[in-house]
Coordinates of C-alpha atoms in Angstrom, one line a residue:
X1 CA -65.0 -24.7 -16.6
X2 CA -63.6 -20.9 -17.3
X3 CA -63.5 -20.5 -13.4
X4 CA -61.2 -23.6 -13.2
X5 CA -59.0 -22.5 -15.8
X6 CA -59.0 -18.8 -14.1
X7 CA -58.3 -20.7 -10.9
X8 CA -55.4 -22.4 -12.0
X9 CA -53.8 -19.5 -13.9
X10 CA -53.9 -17.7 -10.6
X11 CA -52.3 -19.9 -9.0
X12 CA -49.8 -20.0 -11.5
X13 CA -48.9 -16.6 -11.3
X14 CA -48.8 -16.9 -7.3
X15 CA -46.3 -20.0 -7.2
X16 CA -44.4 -17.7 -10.4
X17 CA -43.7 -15.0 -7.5
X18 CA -43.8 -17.0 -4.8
X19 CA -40.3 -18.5 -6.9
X20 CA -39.4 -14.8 -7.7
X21 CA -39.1 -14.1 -4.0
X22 CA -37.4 -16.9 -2.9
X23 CA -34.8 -16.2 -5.5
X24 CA -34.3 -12.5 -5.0
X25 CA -34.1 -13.5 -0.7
X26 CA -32.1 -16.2 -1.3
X27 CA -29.0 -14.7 -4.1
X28 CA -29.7 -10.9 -4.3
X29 CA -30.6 -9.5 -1.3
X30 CA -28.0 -8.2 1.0
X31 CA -26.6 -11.6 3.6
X32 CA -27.2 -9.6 6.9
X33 CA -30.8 -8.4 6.2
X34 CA -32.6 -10.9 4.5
X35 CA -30.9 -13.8 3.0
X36 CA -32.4 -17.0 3.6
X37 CA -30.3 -19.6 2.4
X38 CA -27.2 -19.9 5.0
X39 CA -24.4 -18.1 4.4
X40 CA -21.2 -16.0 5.2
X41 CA -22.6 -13.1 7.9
X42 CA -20.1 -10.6 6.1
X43 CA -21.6 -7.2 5.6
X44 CA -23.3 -7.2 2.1
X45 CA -20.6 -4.3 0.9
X46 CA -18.0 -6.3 1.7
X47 CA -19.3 -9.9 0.8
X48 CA -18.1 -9.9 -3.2
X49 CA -14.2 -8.5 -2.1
X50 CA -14.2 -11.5 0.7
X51 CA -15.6 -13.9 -1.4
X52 CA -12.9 -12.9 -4.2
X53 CA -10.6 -12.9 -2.0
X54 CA -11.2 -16.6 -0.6
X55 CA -11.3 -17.9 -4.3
X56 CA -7.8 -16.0 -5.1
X57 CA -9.3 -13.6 -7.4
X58 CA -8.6 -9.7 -8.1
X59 CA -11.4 -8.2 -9.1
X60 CA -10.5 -5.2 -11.6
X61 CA -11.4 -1.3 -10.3
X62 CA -10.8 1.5 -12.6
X63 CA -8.5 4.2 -11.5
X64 CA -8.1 7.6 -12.6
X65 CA -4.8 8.9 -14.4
X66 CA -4.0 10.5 -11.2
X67 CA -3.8 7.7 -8.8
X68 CA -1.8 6.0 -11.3
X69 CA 1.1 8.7 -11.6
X70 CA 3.3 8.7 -9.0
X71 CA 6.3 10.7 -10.1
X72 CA 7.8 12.5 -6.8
X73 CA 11.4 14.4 -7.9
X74 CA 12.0 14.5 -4.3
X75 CA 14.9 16.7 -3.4
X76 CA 16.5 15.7 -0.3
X77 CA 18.9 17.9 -0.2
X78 CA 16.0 20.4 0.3
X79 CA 12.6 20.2 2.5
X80 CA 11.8 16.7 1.5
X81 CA 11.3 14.3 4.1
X82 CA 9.9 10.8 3.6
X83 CA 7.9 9.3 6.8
X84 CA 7.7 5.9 6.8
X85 CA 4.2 4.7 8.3
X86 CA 5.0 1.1 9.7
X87 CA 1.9 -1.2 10.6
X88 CA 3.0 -4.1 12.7
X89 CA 3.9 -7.3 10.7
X90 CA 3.3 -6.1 7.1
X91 CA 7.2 -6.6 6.6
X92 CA 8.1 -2.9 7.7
X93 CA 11.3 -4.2 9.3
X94 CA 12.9 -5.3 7.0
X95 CA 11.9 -2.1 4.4
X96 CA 13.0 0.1 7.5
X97 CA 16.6 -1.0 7.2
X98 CA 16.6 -1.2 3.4
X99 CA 15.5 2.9 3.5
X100 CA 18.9 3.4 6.3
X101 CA 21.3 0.8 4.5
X102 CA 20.2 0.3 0.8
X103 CA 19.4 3.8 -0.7
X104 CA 22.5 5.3 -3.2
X105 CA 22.8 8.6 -2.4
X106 CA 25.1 11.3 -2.2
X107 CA 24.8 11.3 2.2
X108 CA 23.9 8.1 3.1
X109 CA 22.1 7.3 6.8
X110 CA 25.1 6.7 9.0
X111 CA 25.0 4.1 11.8
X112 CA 25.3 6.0 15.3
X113 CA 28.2 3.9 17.2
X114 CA 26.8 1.6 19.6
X115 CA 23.5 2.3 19.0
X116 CA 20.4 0.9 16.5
X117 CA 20.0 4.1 15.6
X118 CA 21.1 5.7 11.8
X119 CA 21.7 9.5 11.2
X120 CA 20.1 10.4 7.6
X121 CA 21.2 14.0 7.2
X122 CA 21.7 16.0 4.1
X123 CA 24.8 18.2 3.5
X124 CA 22.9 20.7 5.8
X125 CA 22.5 18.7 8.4
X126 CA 18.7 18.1 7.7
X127 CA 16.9 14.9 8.4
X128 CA 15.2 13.6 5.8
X129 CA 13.6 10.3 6.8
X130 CA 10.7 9.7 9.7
X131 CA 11.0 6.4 10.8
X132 CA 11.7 3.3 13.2
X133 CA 15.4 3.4 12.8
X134 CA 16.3 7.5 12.1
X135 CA 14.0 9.0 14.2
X136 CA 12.5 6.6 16.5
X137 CA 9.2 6.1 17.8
X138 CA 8.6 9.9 18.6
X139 CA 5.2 9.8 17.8
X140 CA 4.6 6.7 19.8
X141 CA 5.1 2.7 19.3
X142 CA 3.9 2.0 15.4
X143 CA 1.8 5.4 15.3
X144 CA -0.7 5.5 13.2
X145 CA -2.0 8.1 9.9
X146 CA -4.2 9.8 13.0
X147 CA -1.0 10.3 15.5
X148 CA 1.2 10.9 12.5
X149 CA -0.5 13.4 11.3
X150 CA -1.3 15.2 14.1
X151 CA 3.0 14.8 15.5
X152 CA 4.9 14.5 12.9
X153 CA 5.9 18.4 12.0
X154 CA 6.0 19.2 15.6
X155 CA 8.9 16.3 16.5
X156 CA 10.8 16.9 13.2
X157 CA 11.2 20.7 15.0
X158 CA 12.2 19.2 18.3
X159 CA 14.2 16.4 16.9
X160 CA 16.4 19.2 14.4
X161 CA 15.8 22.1 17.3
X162 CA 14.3 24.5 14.9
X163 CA 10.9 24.6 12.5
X164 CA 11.5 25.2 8.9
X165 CA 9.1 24.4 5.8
X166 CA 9.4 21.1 5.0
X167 CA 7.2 18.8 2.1
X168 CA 6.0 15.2 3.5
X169 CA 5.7 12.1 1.2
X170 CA 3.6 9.7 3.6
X171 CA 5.1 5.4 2.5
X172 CA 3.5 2.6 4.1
X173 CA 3.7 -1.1 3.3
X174 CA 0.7 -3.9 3.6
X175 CA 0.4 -7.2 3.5
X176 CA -1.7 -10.3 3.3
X177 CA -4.7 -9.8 5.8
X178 CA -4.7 -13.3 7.3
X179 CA -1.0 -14.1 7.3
X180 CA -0.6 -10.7 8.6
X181 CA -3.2 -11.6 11.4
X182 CA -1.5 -15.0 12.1
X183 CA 2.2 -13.4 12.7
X184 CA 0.7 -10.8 15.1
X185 CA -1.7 -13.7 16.7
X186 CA 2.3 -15.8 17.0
X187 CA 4.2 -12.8 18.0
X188 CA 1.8 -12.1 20.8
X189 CA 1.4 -15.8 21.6
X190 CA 5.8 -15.2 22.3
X191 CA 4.8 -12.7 24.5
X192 CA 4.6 -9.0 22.8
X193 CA 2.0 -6.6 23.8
X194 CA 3.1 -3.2 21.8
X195 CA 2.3 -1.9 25.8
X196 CA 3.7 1.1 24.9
X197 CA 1.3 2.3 22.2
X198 CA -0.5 5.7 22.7
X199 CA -3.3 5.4 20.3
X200 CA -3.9 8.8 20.5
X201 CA -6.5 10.7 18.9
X202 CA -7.3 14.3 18.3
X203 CA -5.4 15.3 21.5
X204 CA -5.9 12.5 24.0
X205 CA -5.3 8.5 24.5
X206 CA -7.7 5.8 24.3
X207 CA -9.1 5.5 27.5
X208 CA -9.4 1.5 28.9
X209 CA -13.1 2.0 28.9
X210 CA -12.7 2.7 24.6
X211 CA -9.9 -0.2 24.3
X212 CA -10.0 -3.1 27.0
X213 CA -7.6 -5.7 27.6
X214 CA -8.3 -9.0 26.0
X215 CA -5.9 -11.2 28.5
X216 CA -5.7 -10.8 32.6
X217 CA -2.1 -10.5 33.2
X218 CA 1.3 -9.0 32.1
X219 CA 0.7 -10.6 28.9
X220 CA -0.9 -12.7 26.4
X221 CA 1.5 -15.5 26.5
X222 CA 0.4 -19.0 24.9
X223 CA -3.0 -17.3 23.8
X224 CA -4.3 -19.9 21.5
X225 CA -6.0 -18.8 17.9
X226 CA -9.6 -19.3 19.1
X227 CA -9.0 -17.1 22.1
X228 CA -7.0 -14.9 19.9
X229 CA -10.0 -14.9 17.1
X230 CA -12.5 -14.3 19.8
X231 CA -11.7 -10.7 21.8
X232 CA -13.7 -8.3 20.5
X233 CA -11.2 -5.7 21.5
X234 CA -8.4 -7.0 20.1
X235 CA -6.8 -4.3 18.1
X236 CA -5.5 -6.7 15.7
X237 CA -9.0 -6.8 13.9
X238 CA -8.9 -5.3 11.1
X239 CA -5.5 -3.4 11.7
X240 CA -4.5 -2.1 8.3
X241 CA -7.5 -0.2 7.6
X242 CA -7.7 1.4 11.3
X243 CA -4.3 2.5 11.2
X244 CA -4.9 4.2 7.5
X245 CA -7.8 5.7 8.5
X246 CA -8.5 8.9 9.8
X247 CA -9.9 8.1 13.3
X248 CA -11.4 11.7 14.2
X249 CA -13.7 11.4 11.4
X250 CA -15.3 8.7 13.2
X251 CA -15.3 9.4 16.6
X252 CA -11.4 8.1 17.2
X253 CA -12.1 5.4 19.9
X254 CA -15.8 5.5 21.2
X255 CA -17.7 3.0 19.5
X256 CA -21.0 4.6 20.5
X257 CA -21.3 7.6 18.4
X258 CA -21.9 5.7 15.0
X259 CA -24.3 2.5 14.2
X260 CA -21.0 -0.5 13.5
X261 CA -22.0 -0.8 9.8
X262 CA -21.6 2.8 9.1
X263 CA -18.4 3.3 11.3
X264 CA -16.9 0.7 9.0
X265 CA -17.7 1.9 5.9
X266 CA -16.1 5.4 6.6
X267 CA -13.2 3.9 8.2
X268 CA -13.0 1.6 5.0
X269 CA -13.2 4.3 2.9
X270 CA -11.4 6.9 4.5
X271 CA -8.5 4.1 4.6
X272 CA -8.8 3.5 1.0
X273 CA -8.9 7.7 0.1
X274 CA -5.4 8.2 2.6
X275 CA -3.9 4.7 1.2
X276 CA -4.4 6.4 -3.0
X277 CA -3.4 10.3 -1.5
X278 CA 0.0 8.4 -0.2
X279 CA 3.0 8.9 -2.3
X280 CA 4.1 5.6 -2.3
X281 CA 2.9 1.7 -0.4
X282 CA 4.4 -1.1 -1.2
X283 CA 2.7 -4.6 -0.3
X284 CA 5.1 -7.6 0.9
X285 CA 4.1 -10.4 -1.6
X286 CA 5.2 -8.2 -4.2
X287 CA 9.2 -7.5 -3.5
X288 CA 10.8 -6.8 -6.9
X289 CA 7.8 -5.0 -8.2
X290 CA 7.5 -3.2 -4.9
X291 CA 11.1 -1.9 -5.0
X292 CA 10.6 -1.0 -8.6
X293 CA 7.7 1.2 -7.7
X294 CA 9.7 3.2 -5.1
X295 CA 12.8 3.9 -7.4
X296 CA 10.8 5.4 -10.4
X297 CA 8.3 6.9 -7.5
X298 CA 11.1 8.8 -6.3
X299 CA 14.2 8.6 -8.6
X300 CA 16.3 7.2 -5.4
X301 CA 18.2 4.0 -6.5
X302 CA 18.8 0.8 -4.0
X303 CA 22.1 -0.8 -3.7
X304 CA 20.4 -4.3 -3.4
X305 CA 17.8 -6.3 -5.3
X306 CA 14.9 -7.4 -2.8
X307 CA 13.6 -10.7 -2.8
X308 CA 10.9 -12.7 -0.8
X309 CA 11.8 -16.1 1.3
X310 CA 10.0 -18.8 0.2
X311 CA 9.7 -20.2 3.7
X312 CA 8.4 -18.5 6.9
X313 CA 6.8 -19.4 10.3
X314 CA 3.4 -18.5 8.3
X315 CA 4.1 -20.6 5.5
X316 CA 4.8 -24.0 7.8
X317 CA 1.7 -23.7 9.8
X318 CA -1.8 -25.0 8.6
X319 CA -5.2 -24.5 10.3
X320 CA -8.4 -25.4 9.4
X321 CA -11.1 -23.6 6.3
X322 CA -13.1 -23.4 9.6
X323 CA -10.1 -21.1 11.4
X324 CA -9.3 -19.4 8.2
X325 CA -12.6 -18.5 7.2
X326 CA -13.2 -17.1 11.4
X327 CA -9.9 -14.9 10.6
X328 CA -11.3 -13.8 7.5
X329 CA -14.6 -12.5 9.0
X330 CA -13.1 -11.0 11.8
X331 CA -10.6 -8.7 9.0
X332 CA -13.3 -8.6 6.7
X333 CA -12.6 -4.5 6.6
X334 CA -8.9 -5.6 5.8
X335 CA -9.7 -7.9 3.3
X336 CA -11.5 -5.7 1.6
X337 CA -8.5 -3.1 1.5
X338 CA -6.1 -5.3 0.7
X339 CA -8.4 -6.2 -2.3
X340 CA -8.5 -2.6 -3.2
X341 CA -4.4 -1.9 -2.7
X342 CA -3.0 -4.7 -4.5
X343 CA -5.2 -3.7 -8.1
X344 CA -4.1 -0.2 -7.2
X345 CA -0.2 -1.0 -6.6
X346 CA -0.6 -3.5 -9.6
X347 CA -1.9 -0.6 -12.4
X348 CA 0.7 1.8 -10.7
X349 CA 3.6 -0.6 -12.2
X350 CA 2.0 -1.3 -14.9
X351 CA 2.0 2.2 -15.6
X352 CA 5.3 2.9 -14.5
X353 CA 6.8 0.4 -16.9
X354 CA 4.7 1.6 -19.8
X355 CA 5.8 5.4 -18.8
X356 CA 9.5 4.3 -18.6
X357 CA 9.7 2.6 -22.1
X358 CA 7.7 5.7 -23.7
X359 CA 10.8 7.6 -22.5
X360 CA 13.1 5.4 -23.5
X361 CA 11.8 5.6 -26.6
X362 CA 11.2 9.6 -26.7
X363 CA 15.0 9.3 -26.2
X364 CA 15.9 7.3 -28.8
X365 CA 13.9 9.3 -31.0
X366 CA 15.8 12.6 -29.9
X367 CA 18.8 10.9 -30.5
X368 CA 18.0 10.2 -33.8
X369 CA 16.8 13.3 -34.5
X370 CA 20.1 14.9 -33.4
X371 CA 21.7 12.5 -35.8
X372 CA 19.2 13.7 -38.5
X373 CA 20.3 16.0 -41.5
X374 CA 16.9 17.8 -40.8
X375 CA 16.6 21.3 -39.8
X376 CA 12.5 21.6 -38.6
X377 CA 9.7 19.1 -37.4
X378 CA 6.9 18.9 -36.4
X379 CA 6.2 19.0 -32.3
X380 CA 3.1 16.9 -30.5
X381 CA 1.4 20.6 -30.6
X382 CA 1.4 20.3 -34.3
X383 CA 3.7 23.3 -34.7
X384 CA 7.0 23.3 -36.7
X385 CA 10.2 24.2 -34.7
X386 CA 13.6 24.3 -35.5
X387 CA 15.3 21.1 -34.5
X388 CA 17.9 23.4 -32.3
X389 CA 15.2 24.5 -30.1
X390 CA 13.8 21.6 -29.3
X391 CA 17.0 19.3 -28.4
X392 CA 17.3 22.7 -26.3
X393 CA 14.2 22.3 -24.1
X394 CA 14.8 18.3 -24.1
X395 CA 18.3 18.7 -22.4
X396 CA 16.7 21.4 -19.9
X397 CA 14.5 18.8 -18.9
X398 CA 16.5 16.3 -18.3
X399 CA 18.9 18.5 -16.6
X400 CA 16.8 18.9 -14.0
X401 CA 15.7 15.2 -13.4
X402 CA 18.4 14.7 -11.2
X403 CA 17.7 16.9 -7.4
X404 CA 17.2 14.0 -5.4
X405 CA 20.2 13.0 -4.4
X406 CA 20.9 10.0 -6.3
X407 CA 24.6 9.1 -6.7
X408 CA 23.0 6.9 -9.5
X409 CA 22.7 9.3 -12.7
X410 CA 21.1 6.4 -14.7
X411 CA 17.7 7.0 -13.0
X412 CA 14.8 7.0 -15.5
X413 CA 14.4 10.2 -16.8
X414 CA 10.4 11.9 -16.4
X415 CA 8.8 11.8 -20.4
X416 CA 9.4 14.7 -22.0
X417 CA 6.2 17.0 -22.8
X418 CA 8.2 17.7 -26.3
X419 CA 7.4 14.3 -28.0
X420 CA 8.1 14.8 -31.6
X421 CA 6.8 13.6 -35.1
X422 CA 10.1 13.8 -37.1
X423 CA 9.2 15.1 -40.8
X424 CA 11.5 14.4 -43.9
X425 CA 10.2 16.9 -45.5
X426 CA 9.6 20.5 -44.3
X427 CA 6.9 22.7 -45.4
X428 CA 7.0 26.2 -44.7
X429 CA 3.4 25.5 -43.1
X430 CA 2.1 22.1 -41.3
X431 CA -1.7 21.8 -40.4
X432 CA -2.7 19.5 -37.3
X433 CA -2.7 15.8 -38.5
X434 CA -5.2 14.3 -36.5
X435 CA -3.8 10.8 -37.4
X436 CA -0.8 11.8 -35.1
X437 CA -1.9 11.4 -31.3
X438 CA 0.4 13.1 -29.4
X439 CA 2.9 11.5 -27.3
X440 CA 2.6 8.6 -29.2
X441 CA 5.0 7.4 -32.5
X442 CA 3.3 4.3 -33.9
X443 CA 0.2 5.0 -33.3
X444 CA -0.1 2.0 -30.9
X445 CA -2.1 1.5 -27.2
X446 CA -0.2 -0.3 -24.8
X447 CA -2.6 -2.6 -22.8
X448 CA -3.5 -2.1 -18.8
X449 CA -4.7 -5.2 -16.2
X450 CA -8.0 -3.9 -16.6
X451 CA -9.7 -7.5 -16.8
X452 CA -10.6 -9.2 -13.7
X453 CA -8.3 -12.3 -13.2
X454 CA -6.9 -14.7 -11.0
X455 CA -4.2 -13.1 -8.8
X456 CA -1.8 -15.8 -10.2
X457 CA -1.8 -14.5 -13.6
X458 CA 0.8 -12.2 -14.1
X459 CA -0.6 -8.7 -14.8
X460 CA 1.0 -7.9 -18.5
X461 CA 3.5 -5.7 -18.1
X462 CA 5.8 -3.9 -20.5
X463 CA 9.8 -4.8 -19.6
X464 CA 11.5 -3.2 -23.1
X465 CA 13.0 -0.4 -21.0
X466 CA 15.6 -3.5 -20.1
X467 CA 14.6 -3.3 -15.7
X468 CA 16.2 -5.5 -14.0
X469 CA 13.5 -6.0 -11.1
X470 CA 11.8 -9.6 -11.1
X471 CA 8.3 -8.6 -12.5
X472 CA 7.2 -11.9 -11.1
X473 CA 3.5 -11.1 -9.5
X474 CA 2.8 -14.1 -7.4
X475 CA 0.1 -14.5 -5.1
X476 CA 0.1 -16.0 -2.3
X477 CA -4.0 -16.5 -2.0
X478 CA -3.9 -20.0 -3.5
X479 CA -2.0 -21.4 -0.1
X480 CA -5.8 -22.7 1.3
X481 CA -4.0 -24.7 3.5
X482 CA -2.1 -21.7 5.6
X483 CA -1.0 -22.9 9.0
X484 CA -0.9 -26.0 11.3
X485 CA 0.5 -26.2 14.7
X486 CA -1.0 -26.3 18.1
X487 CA -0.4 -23.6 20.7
X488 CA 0.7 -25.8 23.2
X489 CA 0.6 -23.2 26.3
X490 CA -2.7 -22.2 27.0
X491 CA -2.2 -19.7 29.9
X492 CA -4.4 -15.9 30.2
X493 CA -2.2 -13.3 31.6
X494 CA -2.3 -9.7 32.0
X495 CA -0.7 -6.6 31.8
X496 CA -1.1 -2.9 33.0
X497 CA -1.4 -1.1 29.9
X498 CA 1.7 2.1 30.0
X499 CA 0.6 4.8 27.4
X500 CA 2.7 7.5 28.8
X501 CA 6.2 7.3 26.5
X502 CA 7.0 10.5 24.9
X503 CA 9.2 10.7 22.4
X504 CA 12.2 12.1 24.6
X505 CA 12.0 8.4 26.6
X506 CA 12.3 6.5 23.8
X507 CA 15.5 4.6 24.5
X508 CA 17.4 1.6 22.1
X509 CA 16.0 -1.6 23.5
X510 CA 12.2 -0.4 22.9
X511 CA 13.5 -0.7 18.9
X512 CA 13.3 -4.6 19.2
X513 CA 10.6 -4.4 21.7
X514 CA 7.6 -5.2 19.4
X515 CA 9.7 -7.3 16.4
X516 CA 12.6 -9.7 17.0
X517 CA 15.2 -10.2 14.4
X518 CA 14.3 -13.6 13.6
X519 CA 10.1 -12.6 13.5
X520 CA 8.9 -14.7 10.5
X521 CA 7.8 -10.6 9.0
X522 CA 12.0 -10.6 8.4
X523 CA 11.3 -12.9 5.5
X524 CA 11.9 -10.0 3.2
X525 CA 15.8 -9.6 2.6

């Protein structure tokens, strides 16, 4: 009888783990290595991003004070010059000509006659701006943060004729990973084949060996999405974080020096560290914020408001979950990214707004304080200081808020460091108050997006500095039913891939060879 009983508690204990295992295989362990229920094959470091992603949610990251304060006094009547990294189809078009035409300063770009090309010159006759429409393409069709890097100061000396010391802010722009995948996939169905890119790394192109063709002819014309979705070579896989990344530290093009799974995290995360270390990105769905951002980034006003169309190419096609979910897979790295720069960019206005309305009210508080029949207070080191002084040091600040140009003089001033705790009375001695924080007047926290949420919840946002900028944050995850429309044309060309332009060939017409004016990325105006 004590056997049986011994017997069946065995047992027990046996079917207890048996369960155990099942459930740790089946939810915890990692999909690609020993899941057994059936499930996405995404990479277990990237399966919770994805899986947010595909449910419209933003998973909240914490960020250090740093990569939150963006405050660049650029001085471009100096050695600053802003390069513009432009990924293809993330809306850069459209930015590109805002940067030429929009920007309020004191020597605006200037329209070369007859040509698509702008002059943006100081009053010294220094260029100040790297990009599609001032410089051109010297460092090759869309060059990447690998060419860039290794180019840019040595065309900026042979585009001016001389080297001189000069201080690069890197801006980007990125976009939705699968609507950006679906306006390259329809652009290339129309017939574009960026033929001209160099993809060069430390020193040398990609050979055809590292980056084969994916289509037989002069072209891809009429490729279809399946045969778009299944070249392994296509460079359109996971764009965004390959053109961020830093290529050498992987091996640039040769896929054989690293197992796949690590290669992608250090391209990942390398694309992630160069992405925070930029001094300004801006992502498409997010327009008004996106232009808020760059102004108080750089203290450089725009003439124009920008806005998002409500209706693209994109938005009138639909495709299957099926196609969507393939896309998805395939830009899994990108998906991740995105993930990681939308929070990012979202905390950075967040911050920016709270920043701006603590100096709006550090002003008003100076101004009362000039108004004030008081003679000392007390500063935010806990010292007391004649009032004089310190509407002295306040004005010396804000004198020298204004070096970058800007015709506009109402740019948001930087917070001073000389917050100030005004005291009605006036001891001849004040001891710290540790009830008095610095920097702050009321005592009061203003509240980050740290909670996860659904990235159709508005992030909350302080707007009491009066900005004008739409701070409406809409997603655009929650369209699960993006695209519709068959191909049509279903021929397989080929071209002969030309990765010799320097950027002394460059000519006019290869500015509208990779993005028409009416490309559905021109949605932003």
């Amino acid at each position: 009888m004590k056997e049986k009983k011994i017997g069946k508690l065995v047992l027990g204990v046996l079917a207890i783990l048996v369960l155990l295992g099942f459930l740790f295989m089946g939810y915890f362990c990692a999909d690609q290595t020993c899941a057994l229920k059936p499930g996405s094959p995404t990479p277990g470091y990237l399966h919770f991003d994805v899986q947010a992603y595909l449910k419209g949610e933003l998973p909240a990251k914490v960020f250090e004070e740093k990569d939150l304060e963006r405050d660049f006094q650029v001085d471009l009547e100096d050695g600053d010059v802003i390069v513009f990294h432009h990924m293809q189809k993330t809306g850069g078009t459209t930015f590109g000509r805002h940067l030429v035409n929009d920007l309020q300063l004191k020597h605006p770009c200037r329209k070369v006659d007859g040509r698509k090309r702008y002059d943006c010159q100081n009053s010294d006759h220094h260029v100040w701006l790297f990009s599609r429409y001032s410089t051109g393409w010297r460092c090759g069709l869309h060059a990447d943060w690998t060419e860039l890097q290794e180019c840019v100061d040595r065309e900026m000396d042979a585009f001016e004729g001389k080297h001189r010391t000069r201080r690069y802010h890197y801006i980007t722009m990125l976009r939705d990973p699968v609507k950006r995948y679906l306006s390259e996939w329809m652009h290339v169905r129309r017939g574009a084949t960026w033929k001209t890119a160099q993809l060069r790394c430390n020193g040398r192109q990609a050979t055809l060996q590292e980056v084969p063709f994916c289509y037989n002819s002069s072209d891809w014309y009429g490729v279809t999405i399946e045969e778009f979705l299944a070249c392994p070579h296509n460079l359109g896989n996971n764009r965004q974080t390959r053109m961020l990344a830093n290529l050498s530290a992987v091996g640039c093009y040769n896929r054989s020096l690293l197992p796949p799974d690590v290669r992608d995290k250090m391209l990942l995360e390398s694309a992630k560290t160069n992405l925070r270390n930029m001094a300004y990105f801006g992502i498409l769905e997010y327009q008004p914020e996106m232009q808020y951002l760059f102004e108080k980034t750089f203290h450089l006003k725009f003439g124009v408001q920008f806005s998002l169309f409500n209706k693209t190419h994109i938005t009138k096609l639909k495709m299957s979950n099926k196609t969507v979910e393939e896309i998805v897979k395939v830009n899994s790295l990108d998906v991740k990214l995105y993930q990681y720069a939308k929070e990012l960019f979202l905390q950075r206005v967040n911050h920016a707004r709270r920043k701006a309305a603590k100096a709006q009210e550090t002003i008003s508080q100076y101004s009362n304080l000039e108004k004030s029949n008081i003679d000392y207070i007390v500063d935010s080191s806990k010292q007391v200081v004649p009032k004089k002084e310190v509407l002295s040091r306040s004005e010396e600040n804000n004198d020298g808020s204004s070096r970058s140009g800007s015709i506009n003089d109402k740019t948001e001033r930087s917070q001073s460091t000389l917050d100030v705790h005004v005291s009605e009375t006036v001891p001849k001695k004040v001891k710290g108050d540790p009830d008095l924080e610095p920097g702050r007047f009321d005592g009061s926290r203003s509240e980050g997006i740290d909670e996860p949420r659904k990235s159709n919840i508005e992030p909350q946002i302080d707007k009491s500095e009066g900005d004008q900028a739409d701070s409406r944050l809409k997603s655009l995850h929650q369209e699960k039913s993006l695209l519709t429309s068959k191909p049509g044309i279903d021929g397989l060309h080929r071209e002969s891939r030309s990765r010799q332009v320097t950027g002394e060939n460059y000519d006019d017409s290869e500015l509208d060879i990779d993005e028409e004016d009416n490309d559905d990325e021109d949605e932003v105006k």
